[in-house]
Coordinates of C-alpha atoms in Angstrom, one line a residue:
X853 CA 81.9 105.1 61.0
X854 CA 85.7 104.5 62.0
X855 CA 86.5 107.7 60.3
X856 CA 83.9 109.7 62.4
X857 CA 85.3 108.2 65.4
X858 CA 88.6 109.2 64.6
X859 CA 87.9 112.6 64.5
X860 CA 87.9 111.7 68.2
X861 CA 90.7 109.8 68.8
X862 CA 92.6 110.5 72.3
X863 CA 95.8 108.3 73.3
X864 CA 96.4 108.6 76.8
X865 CA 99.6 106.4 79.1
X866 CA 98.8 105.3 82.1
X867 CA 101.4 103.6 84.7
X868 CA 101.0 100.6 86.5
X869 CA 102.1 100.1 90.1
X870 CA 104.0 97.3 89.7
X871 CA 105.5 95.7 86.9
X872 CA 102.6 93.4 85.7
X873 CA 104.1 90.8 83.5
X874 CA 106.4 93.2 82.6
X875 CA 103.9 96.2 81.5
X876 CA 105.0 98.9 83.5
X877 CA 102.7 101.7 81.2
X878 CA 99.7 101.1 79.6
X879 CA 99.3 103.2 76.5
X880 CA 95.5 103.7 75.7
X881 CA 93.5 104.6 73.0
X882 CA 89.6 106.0 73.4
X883 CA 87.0 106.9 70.7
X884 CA 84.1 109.0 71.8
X885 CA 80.7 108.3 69.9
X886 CA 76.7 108.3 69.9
X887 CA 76.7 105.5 73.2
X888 CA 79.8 106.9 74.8
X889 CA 83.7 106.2 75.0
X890 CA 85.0 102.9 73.5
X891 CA 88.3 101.3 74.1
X892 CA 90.8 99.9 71.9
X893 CA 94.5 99.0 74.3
X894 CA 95.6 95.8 72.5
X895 CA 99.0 95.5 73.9
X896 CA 101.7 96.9 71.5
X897 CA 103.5 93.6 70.6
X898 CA 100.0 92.4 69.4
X899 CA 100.3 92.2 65.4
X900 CA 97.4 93.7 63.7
X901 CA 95.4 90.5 63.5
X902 CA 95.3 89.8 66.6
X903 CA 94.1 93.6 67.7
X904 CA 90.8 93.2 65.3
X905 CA 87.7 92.2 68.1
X906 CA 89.9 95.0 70.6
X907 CA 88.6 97.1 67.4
X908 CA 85.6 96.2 67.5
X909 CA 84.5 95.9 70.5
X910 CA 85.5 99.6 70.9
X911 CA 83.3 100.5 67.7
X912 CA 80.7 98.6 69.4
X913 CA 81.4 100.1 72.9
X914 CA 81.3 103.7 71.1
X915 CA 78.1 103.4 69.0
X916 CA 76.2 100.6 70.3
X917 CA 73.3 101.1 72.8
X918 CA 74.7 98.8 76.1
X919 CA 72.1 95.7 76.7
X920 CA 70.3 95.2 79.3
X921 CA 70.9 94.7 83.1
X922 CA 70.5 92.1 85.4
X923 CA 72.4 93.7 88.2
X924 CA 73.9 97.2 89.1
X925 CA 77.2 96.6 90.7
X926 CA 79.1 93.6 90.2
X927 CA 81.1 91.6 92.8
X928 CA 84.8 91.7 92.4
X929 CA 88.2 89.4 93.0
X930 CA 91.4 91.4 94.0
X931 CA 94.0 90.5 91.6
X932 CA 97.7 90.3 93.1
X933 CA 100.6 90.3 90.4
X934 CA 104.1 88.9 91.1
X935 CA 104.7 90.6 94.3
X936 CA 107.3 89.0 96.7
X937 CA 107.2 91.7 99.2
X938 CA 105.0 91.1 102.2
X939 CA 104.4 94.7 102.8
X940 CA 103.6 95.3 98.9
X941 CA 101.0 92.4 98.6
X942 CA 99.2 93.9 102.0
X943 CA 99.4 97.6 100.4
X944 CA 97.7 96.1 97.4
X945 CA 94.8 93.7 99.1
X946 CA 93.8 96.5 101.2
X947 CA 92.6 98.6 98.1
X948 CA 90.3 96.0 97.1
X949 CA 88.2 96.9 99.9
X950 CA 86.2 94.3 101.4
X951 CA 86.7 91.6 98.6
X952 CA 85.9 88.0 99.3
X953 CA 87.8 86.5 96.6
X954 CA 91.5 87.2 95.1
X955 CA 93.6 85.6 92.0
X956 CA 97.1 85.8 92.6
X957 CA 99.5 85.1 89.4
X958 CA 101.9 82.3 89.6
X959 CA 103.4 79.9 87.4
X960 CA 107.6 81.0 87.1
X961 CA 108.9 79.7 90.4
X962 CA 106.9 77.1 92.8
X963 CA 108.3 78.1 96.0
X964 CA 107.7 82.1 95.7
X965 CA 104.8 81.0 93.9
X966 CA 103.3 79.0 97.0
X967 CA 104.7 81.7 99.4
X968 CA 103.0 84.3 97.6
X969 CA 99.7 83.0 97.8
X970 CA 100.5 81.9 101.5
X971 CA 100.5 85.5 102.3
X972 CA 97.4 86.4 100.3
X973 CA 95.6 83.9 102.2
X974 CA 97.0 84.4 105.4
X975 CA 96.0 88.3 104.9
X976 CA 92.1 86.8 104.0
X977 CA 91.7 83.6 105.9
X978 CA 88.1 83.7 104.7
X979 CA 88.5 84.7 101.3
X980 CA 88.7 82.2 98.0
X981 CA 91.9 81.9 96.1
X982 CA 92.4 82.2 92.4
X983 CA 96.0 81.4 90.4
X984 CA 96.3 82.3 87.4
X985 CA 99.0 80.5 85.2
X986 CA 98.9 81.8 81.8
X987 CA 99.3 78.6 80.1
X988 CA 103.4 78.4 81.6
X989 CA 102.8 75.0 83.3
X990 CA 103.2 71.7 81.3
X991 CA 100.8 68.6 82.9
X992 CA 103.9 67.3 84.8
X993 CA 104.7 70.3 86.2
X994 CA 100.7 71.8 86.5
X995 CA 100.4 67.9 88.6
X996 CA 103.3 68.6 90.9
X997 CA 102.6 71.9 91.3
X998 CA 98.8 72.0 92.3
X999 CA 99.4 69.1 94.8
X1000 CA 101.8 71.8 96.5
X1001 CA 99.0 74.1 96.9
X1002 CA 96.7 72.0 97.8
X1003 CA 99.1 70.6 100.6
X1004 CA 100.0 74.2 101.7
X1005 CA 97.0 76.3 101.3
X1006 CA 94.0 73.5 100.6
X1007 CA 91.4 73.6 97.8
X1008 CA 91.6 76.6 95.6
X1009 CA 88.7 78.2 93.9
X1010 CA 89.9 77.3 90.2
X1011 CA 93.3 77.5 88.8
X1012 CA 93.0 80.1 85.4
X1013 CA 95.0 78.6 82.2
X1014 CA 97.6 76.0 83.6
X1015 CA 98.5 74.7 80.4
X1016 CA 98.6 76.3 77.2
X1017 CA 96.9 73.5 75.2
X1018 CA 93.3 72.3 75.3
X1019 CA 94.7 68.9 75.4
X1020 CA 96.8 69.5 78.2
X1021 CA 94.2 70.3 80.0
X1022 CA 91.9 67.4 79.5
X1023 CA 95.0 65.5 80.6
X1024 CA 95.4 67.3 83.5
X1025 CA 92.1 67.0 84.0
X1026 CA 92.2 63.3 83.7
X1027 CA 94.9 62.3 86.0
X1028 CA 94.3 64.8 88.9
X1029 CA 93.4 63.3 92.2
X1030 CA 92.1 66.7 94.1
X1031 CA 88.7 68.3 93.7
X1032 CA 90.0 71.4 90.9
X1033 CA 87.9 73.8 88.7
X1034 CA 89.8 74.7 85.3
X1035 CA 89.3 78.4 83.9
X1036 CA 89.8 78.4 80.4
X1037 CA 91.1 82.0 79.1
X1038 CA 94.0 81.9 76.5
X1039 CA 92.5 79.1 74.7
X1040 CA 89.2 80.9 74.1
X1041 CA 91.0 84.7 73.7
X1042 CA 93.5 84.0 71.2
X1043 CA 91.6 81.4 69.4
X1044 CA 91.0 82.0 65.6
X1045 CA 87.7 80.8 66.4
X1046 CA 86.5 80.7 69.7
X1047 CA 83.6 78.5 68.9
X1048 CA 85.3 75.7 67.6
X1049 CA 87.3 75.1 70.7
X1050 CA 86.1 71.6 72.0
X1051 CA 86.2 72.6 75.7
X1052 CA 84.1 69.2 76.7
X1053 CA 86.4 67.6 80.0
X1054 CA 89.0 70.2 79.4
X1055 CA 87.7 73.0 81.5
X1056 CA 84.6 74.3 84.6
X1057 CA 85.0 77.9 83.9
X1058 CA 84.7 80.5 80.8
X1059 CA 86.7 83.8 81.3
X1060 CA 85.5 86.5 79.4
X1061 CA 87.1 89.9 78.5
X1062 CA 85.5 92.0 76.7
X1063 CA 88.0 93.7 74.2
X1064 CA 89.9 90.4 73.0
X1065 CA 87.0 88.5 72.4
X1066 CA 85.2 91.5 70.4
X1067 CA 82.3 93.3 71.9
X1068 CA 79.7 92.6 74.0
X1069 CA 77.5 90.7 71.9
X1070 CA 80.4 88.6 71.1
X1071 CA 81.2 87.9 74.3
X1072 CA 77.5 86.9 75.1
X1073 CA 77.4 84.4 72.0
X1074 CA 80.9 82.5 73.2
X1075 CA 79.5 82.0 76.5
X1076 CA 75.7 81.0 75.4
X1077 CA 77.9 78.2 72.9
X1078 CA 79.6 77.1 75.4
X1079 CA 77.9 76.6 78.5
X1080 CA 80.0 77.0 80.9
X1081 CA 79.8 79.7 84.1
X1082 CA 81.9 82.5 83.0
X1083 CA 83.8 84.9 84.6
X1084 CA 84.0 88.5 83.5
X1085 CA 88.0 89.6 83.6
X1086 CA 90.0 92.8 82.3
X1087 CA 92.5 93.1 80.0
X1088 CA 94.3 96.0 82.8
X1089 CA 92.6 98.9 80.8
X1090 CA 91.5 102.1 81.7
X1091 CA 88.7 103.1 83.9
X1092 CA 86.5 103.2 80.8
X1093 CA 87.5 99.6 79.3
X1094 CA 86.5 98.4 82.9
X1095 CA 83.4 99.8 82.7
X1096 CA 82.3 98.2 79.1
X1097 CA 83.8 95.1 81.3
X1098 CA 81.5 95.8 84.3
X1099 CA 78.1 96.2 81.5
X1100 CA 78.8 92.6 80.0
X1101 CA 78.9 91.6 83.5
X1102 CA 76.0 92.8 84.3
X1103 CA 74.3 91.6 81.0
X1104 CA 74.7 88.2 82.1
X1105 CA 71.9 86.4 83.9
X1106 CA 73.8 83.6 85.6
X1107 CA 77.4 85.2 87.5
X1108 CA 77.6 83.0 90.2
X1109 CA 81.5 84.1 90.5
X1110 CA 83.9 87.4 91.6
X1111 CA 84.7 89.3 88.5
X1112 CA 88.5 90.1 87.9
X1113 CA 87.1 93.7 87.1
X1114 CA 88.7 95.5 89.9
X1115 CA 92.4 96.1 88.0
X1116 CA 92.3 99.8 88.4
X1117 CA 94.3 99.1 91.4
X1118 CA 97.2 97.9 89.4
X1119 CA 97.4 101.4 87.7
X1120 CA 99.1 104.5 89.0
X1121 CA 97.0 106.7 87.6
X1122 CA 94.0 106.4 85.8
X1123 CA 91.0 108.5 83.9
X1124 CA 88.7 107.6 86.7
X1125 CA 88.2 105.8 89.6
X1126 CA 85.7 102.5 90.3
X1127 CA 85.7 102.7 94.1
X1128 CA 85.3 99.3 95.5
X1129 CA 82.5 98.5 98.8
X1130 CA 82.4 95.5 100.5
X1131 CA 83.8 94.1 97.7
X1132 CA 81.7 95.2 94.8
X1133 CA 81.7 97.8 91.9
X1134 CA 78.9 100.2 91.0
X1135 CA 78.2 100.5 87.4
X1136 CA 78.1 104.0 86.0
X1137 CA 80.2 106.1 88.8
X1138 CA 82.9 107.4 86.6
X1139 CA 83.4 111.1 85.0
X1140 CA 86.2 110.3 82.4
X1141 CA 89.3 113.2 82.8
X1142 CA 91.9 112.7 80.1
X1143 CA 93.9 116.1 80.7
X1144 CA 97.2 115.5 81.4
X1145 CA 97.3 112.2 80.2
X1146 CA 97.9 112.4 76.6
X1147 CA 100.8 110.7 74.5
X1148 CA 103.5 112.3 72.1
X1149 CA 102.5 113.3 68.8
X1150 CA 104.7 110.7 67.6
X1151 CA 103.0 107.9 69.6
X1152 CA 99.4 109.4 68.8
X1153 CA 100.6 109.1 65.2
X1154 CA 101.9 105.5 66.0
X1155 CA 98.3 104.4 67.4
X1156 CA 96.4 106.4 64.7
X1157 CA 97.7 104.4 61.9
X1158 CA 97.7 100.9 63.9
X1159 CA 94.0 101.8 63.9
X1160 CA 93.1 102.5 60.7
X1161 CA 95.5 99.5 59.5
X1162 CA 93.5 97.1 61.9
X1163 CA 90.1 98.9 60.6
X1164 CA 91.2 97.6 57.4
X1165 CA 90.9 94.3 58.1
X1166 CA 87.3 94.3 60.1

């Protein structure tokens, strides 16, 4: 099967707009087969372990029929990265048109931290706020820290990942004083078993992308096991890994939260385009083009080999 999809291997490089914790390119690799493109974009310092479900849930993505539907356009957050600029972070909301919620990424430096998602809010008085801390924070500083927004900006919606450990976060959970929702992501994604994770008074929220945690119907099993309300996020891939993103959103029955699916903004360029109304992303709009995009021989060579390495190992 891997062989056959192969045969139609493209690697295309797409840039970002702003440095997004420190990507500044994404290089991209798609497989066409019987159900359509698949994805596989593990980021290039990921070691070929760690790029196995990305493998498969492009296999599955290319020769699995998608599941069923419980919607057709899924309701979307704006993400903001790092952004200090005023003028940038306006630039940016304004092309997730009409969104209602928006995670901003924090977690390096509290005051440009708070000011950042000062502005956000300030931009959309109305709308919920996300931050996302990818695990930086320990419980000291995730304590001190999230009584500063809370004094600054009020509740948030959740905060994604504040510390990297799932004890951690039961402790932070434990000696907070301020109504907070804990998204659980790293702890989940770059578990060796996701279902073993003991996620009982540690976190409120599932996130769930579809390449790192290996398909679809992977995806759907982690969520049913652990009963939490998810959240459907990207891992900032192409227009075609969003869209495998937006079907396992709109496989799920209960999605009572935004979807971080609307990344397509961070890129400069991109095989398609997911526009975004009143804050919400049709499934099935896109008409992949790949012309123009393609890599060096060398780097298709590069990408060719990391995939039949890490098709070894499935």
């Amino acid at each position: 099967m891997l062989d056959d999809l192969l045969a139609t291997l493209r690697v295309i490089t797409l840039p970002t707009r702003t440095n997004f914790r420190g990507v500044t390119y994404r290089e991209v690799a798609l497989m066409q087969g019987p159900q359509g493109w698949g994805e596989f974009s593990p980021f290039l310092e990921y070691d070929d372990n760690e790029c196995r479900p990305w493998l498969a849930s492009a296999i599955e993505a290319a020769t699995v029929a998608r599941p069923a539907r419980y919607r057709d356009e899924i309701s979307i957050n704006g993400t903001i990265p790092e952004l200090n600029d005023k003028k940038e972070i306006e630039e940016l909301m304004r092309t997730y048109a009409g969104a209602k919620t928006f995670k901003v990424k924090v977690g390096r430096n509290l005051n440009e931290d708070v000011i950042r998602v000062a502005r956000v809010f300030s931009n959309a008085p109305k709308a919920s706020i996300r931050v996302d801390v990818n695990g930086l924070w320990s419980v000291d500083e995730a304590l001190t820290n999230l009584y500063a927004y809370y004094e600054e900006i009020g509740p948030l919606e959740y905060v994604e990942q504040p510390c990297a450990t799932v004890e951690e976060l039961r402790e932070l959970k434990a000696k907070i004083k301020i109504p907070l929702r804990i998204a659980a992501d790293e702890i989940i994604r770059k578990a060796a078993d996701p279902f073993a994770v003991d996620l009982t008074g540690a976190a409120d929220v599932l996130m769930l992308k579809v390449q790192p945690l290996g398909g679809i119907k992977r995806s759907l099993e982690i969520a049913a096991h652990h009963g939490l309300p998810v959240v459907v996020s990207s891992a900032l891939e192409s227009a075609i890994g969003i869209e495998y993103g937006l079907d396992l959103a709109a496989s799920i029955k209960e999605l009572t939260f935004d979807c971080g699916l609307a990344t397509g903004s961070l890129l400069a360029s991109d095989v398609a385009e997911h526009k975004i109304i009143d804050g919400k992303i049709a499934l099935g709009q896109i008409s992949p083009q790949l012309d123009g995009l393609d890599v060096s021989a060398e780097r298709y060579e590069w990408w060719k080999n990391r995939i039949m390495r890490v098709g070894a190992l499935l």
